[in-house]
Amino acid sequence: MTAYSKQSINQQDIDAVIKALQSDLITQGPRVAEFERSVADKVAARHAIATNSATSCLHLACLALGLKKGQTVWTSPITFVATANCALFCQATIDFVDIDPKTYNLCPQKLAEKLSIAKMNNCLPHIVIAVHMCGQSCDMQAIYALSKQYGFHIIEDASHAIGARYQDKYIGNGQFSDICVFSFHPVKIITSAEGGMALTNNDELASRMSKLRSHGITRSDDELFEKDRGPWYYEQQTLGFNYRMTELQAALGISQLTRLDEFISKRRYLAHRYNEKLAHLALDLPFMDAHYQSAWHLYIVQLHLPNKRRAVFEYLKEKGIGVQVHYIPVHTQPFYRAQGFDWGQFHHAEKYYHAAITLPLFFDMTEQQQDYVITRLQDALA
Ligand SMILES: *Cc1c(COP(=O)(O)O)cnc(C)c1O
């Protein structure tokens, strides 16, 4: 069975983790800071805060931006549930903005319409979370312009998009957002087994997130409320969590980051190869904008005949091909329906969902494996 995605671990990765395991500190040591510096330098951001998951980073990002009860977060319904859940962790309210059917990303025009209505009703969002679906950037310039007009914060959920570029710069550089979040789950572009990182250029946001990551505690001289209390002294200044990354995870992350460019060029190669070989089938292929260099986390096709989706999916599974569907629209999950959402609310997202299938795409995938997927998909559609 080929999975839709999986990690690629080489000897360098293994050696790095063993070395970390043999060192004095297996958590709260120097490797986390080194991983943070390496990612921040790679994408040209000022600060990076590593955690145990992107979900934790999204929570920290919302808290650092002051999100609280009575305020609202807007995001795309075509994302993993964690993007919406982080608003509810803060007792805030969630709402969704429909996708652009071409890019599967949050639609800036729909956002503009919803904002102008929200302004009249005095219920503008505090934060908009832009999800770079499949690793292709949202139209950040348009979303950023709206944030200036209506006064909301922007978090980029770039869980799919480390190493992707927008306007020839790496996503995560903070040009169009307050905070950008990467995931290092094994299905993503690079992995630390579990892990995430929040990037920002804002000193204050970085300091808040770093404190909240570790119980609300600081030891840093310039942050202490009370000075000169002794070398053992630390202060808990707010209510935080234990969202820390271990040294083992950071060691793997550092090693994987050195392989990032190689990972993405292989993914791009396989994606273009799919594009060529699937062009004649009754499918919509992924939209590629020349100005947005995707990280190709996911390769998603949409069937022209959505009522065949289940049969095609089951046939491919039967043939040992690890297809998936990304994602069931978040607002249709039972948990979110219990909050008042329902089918029928976000038309493009739902239409996309009914037709979508994610085909396998990962670094160690061979051309033979890919040809097998292509042939079986042809059979399924015949
Ligand atoms: C994977 C993913 C997350 C959660 O990442 P974790 O590191 O597993 O917590 C959040 N948002 C999106 C869009 C994702 O794909």
Short mmCIF file of C-alpha atoms and ligand atoms in Angstrom, two decimals:
data_model
loop_
_atom_site.label_atom_id
_atom_site.label_comp_id
_atom_site.label_asym_id
_atom_site.label_seq_id
_atom_site.Cartn_x
_atom_site.Cartn_y
_atom_site.Cartn_z
CA MET A 1 0.00 0.00 0.00
CA THR A 2 1.40 3.39 -0.97
CA ALA A 3 0.31 6.06 1.50
CA TYR A 4 -0.90 9.45 0.21
CA SER A 5 2.14 10.87 1.98
CA LYS A 6 4.89 9.74 4.29
CA GLN A 7 8.21 10.85 5.73
CA SER A 8 11.60 10.24 4.15
CA ILE A 9 14.22 9.33 6.76
CA ASN A 10 17.86 8.89 5.70
CA GLN A 11 21.06 7.97 7.59
CA GLN A 12 21.85 11.64 8.29
CA ASP A 13 18.45 12.01 10.03
CA ILE A 14 19.02 8.85 12.08
CA ASP A 15 22.54 9.88 13.11
CA ALA A 16 21.29 13.32 14.18
CA VAL A 17 18.61 11.84 16.44
CA ILE A 18 21.03 9.31 17.98
CA LYS A 19 23.49 12.08 18.75
CA ALA A 20 20.75 14.12 20.42
CA LEU A 21 19.69 11.09 22.44
CA GLN A 22 23.27 10.64 23.68
CA SER A 23 23.66 14.26 24.76
CA ASP A 24 23.12 15.67 28.27
CA LEU A 25 19.92 17.50 27.46
CA ILE A 26 17.22 15.62 25.60
CA THR A 27 14.78 18.47 26.08
CA GLN A 28 15.31 22.22 26.64
CA GLY A 29 18.80 22.08 25.13
CA PRO A 30 20.55 23.93 22.31
CA ARG A 31 19.01 22.06 19.36
CA VAL A 32 15.57 23.64 19.59
CA ALA A 33 17.12 27.12 19.40
CA GLU A 34 19.28 25.98 16.48
CA PHE A 35 16.25 24.58 14.63
CA GLU A 36 14.36 27.84 15.27
CA ARG A 37 17.29 29.93 13.97
CA SER A 38 17.67 27.71 10.89
CA VAL A 39 14.00 27.93 9.88
CA ALA A 40 13.83 31.67 10.63
CA ASP A 41 16.94 32.27 8.48
CA LYS A 42 15.66 30.06 5.68
CA VAL A 43 12.37 31.95 5.31
CA ALA A 44 13.76 35.36 6.40
CA ALA A 45 11.68 35.84 9.56
CA ARG A 46 12.95 37.55 12.72
CA HIS A 47 11.65 35.09 15.32
CA ALA A 48 10.71 31.40 15.41
CA ILE A 49 9.06 29.50 18.26
CA ALA A 50 9.19 25.71 18.01
CA THR A 51 6.49 23.63 19.71
CA ASN A 52 5.19 20.07 19.88
CA SER A 53 2.70 20.65 17.00
CA ALA A 54 1.24 23.15 14.57
CA THR A 55 -1.99 22.87 16.56
CA SER A 56 -0.14 24.21 19.62
CA CYS A 57 1.35 27.00 17.48
CA LEU A 58 -2.11 28.01 16.24
CA HIS A 59 -3.32 28.15 19.86
CA LEU A 60 -0.29 30.24 20.93
CA ALA A 61 -0.73 32.53 17.93
CA CYS A 62 -4.38 33.23 18.81
CA LEU A 63 -3.49 33.88 22.46
CA ALA A 64 -0.56 36.13 21.54
CA LEU A 65 -2.90 38.18 19.34
CA GLY A 66 -5.16 38.65 22.38
CA LEU A 67 -8.03 36.51 21.13
CA LYS A 68 -10.76 36.11 23.74
CA LYS A 69 -14.40 35.34 24.34
CA GLY A 70 -16.75 37.52 22.33
CA GLN A 71 -14.28 37.86 19.42
CA THR A 72 -14.38 35.96 16.15
CA VAL A 73 -11.91 34.11 13.92
CA TRP A 74 -12.60 33.46 10.24
CA THR A 75 -10.98 30.77 8.17
CA SER A 76 -11.54 28.47 5.20
CA PRO A 77 -13.82 25.42 5.58
CA ILE A 78 -11.35 23.41 3.47
CA THR A 79 -8.69 22.79 6.07
CA PHE A 80 -7.81 20.42 8.88
CA VAL A 81 -10.05 20.90 11.92
CA ALA A 82 -7.16 22.27 14.03
CA THR A 83 -7.28 25.57 12.10
CA ALA A 84 -10.79 26.21 13.43
CA ASN A 85 -10.38 24.55 16.82
CA CYS A 86 -7.73 27.04 17.94
CA ALA A 87 -10.37 29.79 18.06
CA LEU A 88 -12.53 27.67 20.35
CA PHE A 89 -9.55 26.89 22.61
CA CYS A 90 -9.68 30.64 23.41
CA GLN A 91 -13.49 30.67 23.94
CA ALA A 92 -13.77 32.78 20.78
CA THR A 93 -16.27 32.21 17.96
CA ILE A 94 -15.44 30.67 14.59
CA ASP A 95 -16.88 31.46 11.18
CA PHE A 96 -15.87 30.48 7.66
CA VAL A 97 -15.28 32.16 4.31
CA ASP A 98 -15.91 30.08 1.18
CA ILE A 99 -13.06 28.98 -1.09
CA ASP A 100 -12.05 30.06 -4.56
CA PRO A 101 -13.02 26.95 -6.60
CA LYS A 102 -9.90 27.36 -8.73
CA THR A 103 -7.24 27.45 -5.98
CA TYR A 104 -9.16 25.74 -3.09
CA ASN A 105 -7.92 28.64 -0.93
CA LEU A 106 -9.98 31.19 0.97
CA CYS A 107 -11.53 33.50 -1.63
CA PRO A 108 -10.50 37.16 -1.17
CA GLN A 109 -13.64 38.38 -2.95
CA LYS A 110 -15.90 36.35 -0.65
CA LEU A 111 -13.85 37.70 2.25
CA ALA A 112 -14.39 41.29 1.08
CA GLU A 113 -18.17 40.76 0.78
CA LYS A 114 -18.41 39.14 4.21
CA LEU A 115 -16.32 41.91 5.78
CA SER A 116 -18.50 44.68 4.41
CA ILE A 117 -21.60 42.99 5.87
CA ALA A 118 -19.82 42.33 9.18
CA LYS A 119 -18.83 45.96 9.40
CA MET A 120 -22.47 47.05 9.11
CA ASN A 121 -23.43 44.53 11.80
CA ASN A 122 -20.50 45.52 13.99
CA CYS A 123 -19.09 41.97 14.10
CA LEU A 124 -15.76 42.16 12.28
CA PRO A 125 -13.33 39.30 12.91
CA HIS A 126 -10.35 39.74 15.25
CA ILE A 127 -8.24 37.26 13.24
CA VAL A 128 -8.42 35.73 9.75
CA ILE A 129 -6.47 32.47 9.34
CA ALA A 130 -5.30 31.99 5.75
CA VAL A 131 -4.58 28.33 4.97
CA HIS A 132 -2.13 27.67 2.13
CA MET A 133 -3.98 24.61 0.85
CA CYS A 134 -1.74 21.91 -0.69
CA GLY A 135 1.26 24.22 -0.24
CA GLN A 136 0.09 26.93 -2.64
CA SER A 137 -0.11 30.39 -1.12
CA CYS A 138 -3.36 32.25 -0.65
CA ASP A 139 -3.69 35.61 -2.38
CA MET A 140 -1.94 37.27 0.57
CA GLN A 141 -1.69 40.72 -0.95
CA ALA A 142 -5.48 40.93 -1.28
CA ILE A 143 -6.09 39.55 2.22
CA TYR A 144 -3.48 41.91 3.66
CA ALA A 145 -5.08 44.93 1.96
CA LEU A 146 -8.44 43.96 3.51
CA SER A 147 -6.78 43.61 6.95
CA LYS A 148 -5.61 47.24 6.68
CA GLN A 149 -9.07 48.38 5.59
CA TYR A 150 -11.01 46.48 8.28
CA GLY A 151 -8.43 46.11 11.05
CA PHE A 152 -8.04 42.38 11.62
CA HIS A 153 -4.96 40.26 12.34
CA ILE A 154 -3.69 37.56 9.98
CA ILE A 155 -2.32 34.13 10.87
CA GLU A 156 -1.02 32.00 8.01
CA ASP A 157 -1.64 28.30 8.54
CA ALA A 158 1.31 27.20 6.40
CA SER A 159 1.22 23.61 7.66
CA HIS A 160 1.41 22.53 3.99
CA ALA A 161 3.74 25.23 2.82
CA ILE A 162 7.25 25.30 4.30
CA GLY A 163 9.57 25.99 1.38
CA ALA A 164 6.77 27.34 -0.82
CA ARG A 165 7.14 30.80 -2.33
CA TYR A 166 4.81 33.71 -2.89
CA GLN A 167 5.96 36.64 -5.03
CA ASP A 168 9.41 35.04 -5.12
CA LYS A 169 9.82 35.02 -1.33
CA TYR A 170 9.51 32.16 1.11
CA ILE A 171 6.22 31.84 2.96
CA GLY A 172 6.88 32.66 6.61
CA ASN A 173 8.72 35.93 5.99
CA GLY A 174 5.86 37.83 7.65
CA GLN A 175 5.35 40.39 4.91
CA PHE A 176 1.59 39.87 4.84
CA SER A 177 0.76 38.40 8.26
CA ASP A 178 1.35 38.70 12.00
CA ILE A 179 2.27 35.05 12.54
CA CYS A 180 2.92 32.10 10.23
CA VAL A 181 2.68 28.48 11.38
CA PHE A 182 4.45 25.39 9.99
CA SER A 183 3.69 21.72 10.81
CA PHE A 184 6.30 18.98 11.03
CA HIS A 185 3.91 16.04 11.23
CA PRO A 186 5.31 13.06 9.23
CA VAL A 187 2.89 13.56 6.31
CA LYS A 188 4.05 17.17 5.82
CA ILE A 189 7.00 18.50 3.78
CA ILE A 190 9.66 18.04 6.50
CA THR A 191 9.14 16.27 9.81
CA SER A 192 10.22 16.24 13.44
CA ALA A 193 7.84 13.29 14.12
CA GLU A 194 5.48 15.74 15.84
CA GLY A 195 6.21 19.43 15.89
CA GLY A 196 5.37 22.89 14.72
CA MET A 197 6.87 26.35 14.47
CA ALA A 198 5.42 29.86 14.66
CA LEU A 199 7.27 32.60 12.79
CA THR A 200 6.89 36.33 13.39
CA ASN A 201 8.76 39.59 12.91
CA ASN A 202 7.07 41.14 15.96
CA ASP A 203 9.21 41.07 19.16
CA GLU A 204 6.21 41.33 21.47
CA LEU A 205 4.30 38.45 19.80
CA ALA A 206 7.43 36.29 19.88
CA SER A 207 7.97 36.92 23.58
CA ARG A 208 4.32 36.13 24.39
CA MET A 209 4.33 32.89 22.40
CA SER A 210 7.61 31.76 23.90
CA LYS A 211 6.34 32.38 27.45
CA LEU A 212 3.00 30.65 26.79
CA ARG A 213 4.81 27.64 25.32
CA SER A 214 6.35 26.92 28.72
CA HIS A 215 3.83 27.50 31.54
CA GLY A 216 3.79 31.30 31.24
CA ILE A 217 7.29 31.32 32.76
CA THR A 218 10.23 33.55 31.91
CA ARG A 219 13.82 33.61 33.18
CA SER A 220 15.04 36.35 30.90
CA ASP A 221 16.42 39.39 32.78
CA ASP A 222 14.76 42.00 30.62
CA GLU A 223 11.33 40.41 31.11
CA LEU A 224 11.34 39.81 34.89
CA PHE A 225 8.96 42.01 36.90
CA GLU A 226 11.29 41.82 39.92
CA LYS A 227 15.03 42.13 39.38
CA ASP A 228 18.03 40.71 41.29
CA ARG A 229 16.17 37.97 43.15
CA GLY A 230 18.96 35.40 42.61
CA PRO A 231 20.30 33.08 39.95
CA TRP A 232 17.55 30.46 40.58
CA TYR A 233 14.79 32.97 40.08
CA TYR A 234 12.04 32.70 37.46
CA GLU A 235 8.57 34.16 37.23
CA GLN A 236 5.26 32.79 36.09
CA GLN A 237 3.68 35.88 34.60
CA THR A 238 0.69 34.40 32.81
CA LEU A 239 -1.16 31.08 32.45
CA GLY A 240 0.74 28.97 29.91
CA PHE A 241 1.12 25.38 28.74
CA ASN A 242 3.78 22.77 28.14
CA TYR A 243 3.94 22.91 24.35
CA ARG A 244 7.71 22.41 24.11
CA MET A 245 9.59 20.53 21.40
CA THR A 246 12.21 17.98 22.52
CA GLU A 247 15.87 17.90 21.46
CA LEU A 248 15.25 14.64 19.59
CA GLN A 249 12.54 16.29 17.52
CA ALA A 250 14.68 19.37 16.91
CA ALA A 251 17.65 17.21 15.83
CA LEU A 252 15.44 15.49 13.27
CA GLY A 253 13.99 18.83 12.19
CA ILE A 254 17.44 20.41 11.67
CA SER A 255 18.53 17.45 9.56
CA GLN A 256 15.30 17.43 7.54
CA LEU A 257 15.57 21.16 6.88
CA THR A 258 18.87 20.58 5.06
CA ARG A 259 16.89 18.33 2.71
CA LEU A 260 13.99 20.76 2.13
CA ASP A 261 14.99 21.99 -1.34
CA GLU A 262 15.53 18.43 -2.52
CA PHE A 263 12.13 17.40 -1.07
CA ILE A 264 10.33 20.17 -2.90
CA SER A 265 11.99 19.71 -6.26
CA LYS A 266 11.10 16.01 -6.23
CA ARG A 267 7.51 16.81 -5.27
CA ARG A 268 7.33 19.40 -8.04
CA TYR A 269 8.76 16.90 -10.52
CA LEU A 270 6.16 14.26 -9.59
CA ALA A 271 3.33 16.83 -9.63
CA HIS A 272 4.24 17.96 -13.15
CA ARG A 273 4.50 14.33 -14.18
CA TYR A 274 0.97 13.69 -12.89
CA ASN A 275 -0.21 16.80 -14.74
CA GLU A 276 1.15 15.51 -18.04
CA LYS A 277 -0.05 11.95 -17.69
CA LEU A 278 -3.53 12.72 -16.33
CA ALA A 279 -4.30 15.58 -18.72
CA HIS A 280 -6.62 13.54 -20.95
CA LEU A 281 -8.80 12.13 -18.13
CA ALA A 282 -12.17 13.38 -16.89
CA LEU A 283 -10.52 15.26 -14.03
CA ASP A 284 -9.73 18.81 -12.98
CA LEU A 285 -6.00 18.99 -12.28
CA PRO A 286 -4.55 21.30 -9.62
CA PHE A 287 -4.43 24.95 -10.62
CA MET A 288 -0.87 26.28 -10.77
CA ASP A 289 -0.16 29.98 -10.62
CA ALA A 290 3.22 30.90 -12.10
CA HIS A 291 3.77 33.50 -9.34
CA TYR A 292 3.09 31.03 -6.51
CA GLN A 293 5.63 28.23 -6.18
CA SER A 294 3.77 25.51 -4.31
CA ALA A 295 5.46 23.15 -1.86
CA TRP A 296 3.20 20.42 -3.31
CA HIS A 297 2.16 18.94 0.02
CA LEU A 298 -0.93 17.46 -1.65
CA TYR A 299 -1.82 16.56 -5.22
CA ILE A 300 -5.61 16.77 -5.48
CA VAL A 301 -7.77 16.05 -8.52
CA GLN A 302 -11.50 16.67 -8.88
CA LEU A 303 -13.62 14.17 -10.79
CA HIS A 304 -15.84 15.61 -13.51
CA LEU A 305 -18.44 13.10 -12.35
CA PRO A 306 -18.55 13.45 -8.54
CA ASN A 307 -21.09 10.65 -8.21
CA LYS A 308 -18.28 8.28 -9.27
CA ARG A 309 -15.96 9.50 -6.51
CA ARG A 310 -16.76 6.80 -3.99
CA ALA A 311 -16.37 3.94 -6.49
CA VAL A 312 -13.09 5.38 -7.83
CA PHE A 313 -11.80 5.86 -4.30
CA GLU A 314 -12.72 2.32 -3.24
CA TYR A 315 -11.22 0.83 -6.41
CA LEU A 316 -7.90 2.60 -5.84
CA LYS A 317 -7.84 1.55 -2.17
CA GLU A 318 -8.48 -2.03 -3.24
CA LYS A 319 -5.47 -1.79 -5.55
CA GLY A 320 -3.27 -0.79 -2.62
CA ILE A 321 -3.17 2.92 -3.39
CA GLY A 322 -3.37 5.20 -0.37
CA VAL A 323 -5.80 7.81 -1.64
CA GLN A 324 -7.39 10.30 0.76
CA VAL A 325 -9.82 13.21 0.76
CA HIS A 326 -8.59 16.60 1.99
CA TYR A 327 -10.76 17.83 3.56
CA ILE A 328 -14.26 17.17 4.76
CA PRO A 329 -15.49 20.79 5.09
CA VAL A 330 -14.93 21.71 8.74
CA HIS A 331 -18.37 23.31 9.15
CA THR A 332 -20.03 19.96 8.32
CA GLN A 333 -18.30 18.03 11.12
CA PRO A 334 -20.79 16.90 13.78
CA PHE A 335 -19.01 19.04 16.36
CA TYR A 336 -19.39 22.17 14.23
CA ARG A 337 -22.96 21.34 13.24
CA ALA A 338 -23.68 21.22 16.97
CA GLN A 339 -22.39 24.83 17.05
CA GLY A 340 -25.01 25.84 14.48
CA PHE A 341 -23.28 25.28 11.14
CA ASP A 342 -24.74 23.02 8.47
CA TRP A 343 -24.41 21.65 4.95
CA GLY A 344 -25.38 24.21 2.31
CA GLN A 345 -23.58 27.15 3.89
CA PHE A 346 -20.37 27.20 1.82
CA HIS A 347 -21.26 26.12 -1.65
CA HIS A 348 -17.84 26.04 -3.34
CA ALA A 349 -16.23 24.19 -0.43
CA GLU A 350 -18.94 21.53 -0.47
CA LYS A 351 -18.88 21.14 -4.25
CA TYR A 352 -15.10 20.76 -4.15
CA TYR A 353 -15.34 18.19 -1.35
CA HIS A 354 -17.74 15.95 -3.27
CA ALA A 355 -15.39 15.72 -6.28
CA ALA A 356 -11.92 15.68 -4.65
CA ILE A 357 -9.44 12.83 -4.33
CA THR A 358 -5.86 13.20 -3.05
CA LEU A 359 -3.40 11.05 -5.00
CA PRO A 360 -0.18 9.74 -3.41
CA LEU A 361 2.75 12.16 -3.56
CA PHE A 362 5.85 11.88 -1.40
CA PHE A 363 9.61 12.24 -1.70
CA ASP A 364 10.51 8.55 -1.90
CA MET A 365 7.79 7.77 -4.47
CA THR A 366 9.30 6.13 -7.56
CA GLU A 367 8.18 6.75 -11.13
CA GLN A 368 7.05 3.11 -11.22
CA GLN A 369 4.84 3.65 -8.18
CA GLN A 370 3.44 6.79 -9.75
CA ASP A 371 2.78 5.03 -13.06
CA TYR A 372 0.87 2.36 -11.15
CA VAL A 373 -1.36 5.05 -9.59
CA ILE A 374 -1.89 6.64 -13.02
CA THR A 375 -2.77 3.34 -14.72
CA ARG A 376 -5.17 2.29 -11.99
CA LEU A 377 -6.83 5.71 -12.03
CA GLN A 378 -7.29 5.38 -15.80
CA ASP A 379 -8.89 1.96 -15.23
CA ALA A 380 -11.15 3.34 -12.53
CA LEU A 381 -12.39 6.12 -14.77
CA ALA A 382 -12.80 3.94 -17.86
C1 LIG B 1 -1.46 19.13 9.70
C2 LIG B 1 -2.22 20.38 9.80
C3 LIG B 1 -2.45 21.04 11.02
C4 LIG B 1 -2.04 20.44 12.33
O1 LIG B 1 -0.69 20.14 12.40
P1 LIG B 1 -0.12 19.30 13.63
O2 LIG B 1 1.35 19.59 13.57
O3 LIG B 1 -0.45 17.88 13.36
O4 LIG B 1 -0.76 19.82 14.87
C5 LIG B 1 -3.10 22.25 11.01
N1 LIG B 1 -3.55 22.79 9.87
C6 LIG B 1 -3.38 22.19 8.69
C7 LIG B 1 -3.88 22.86 7.45
C8 LIG B 1 -2.73 20.97 8.61
O5 LIG B 1 -2.59 20.35 7.44
#
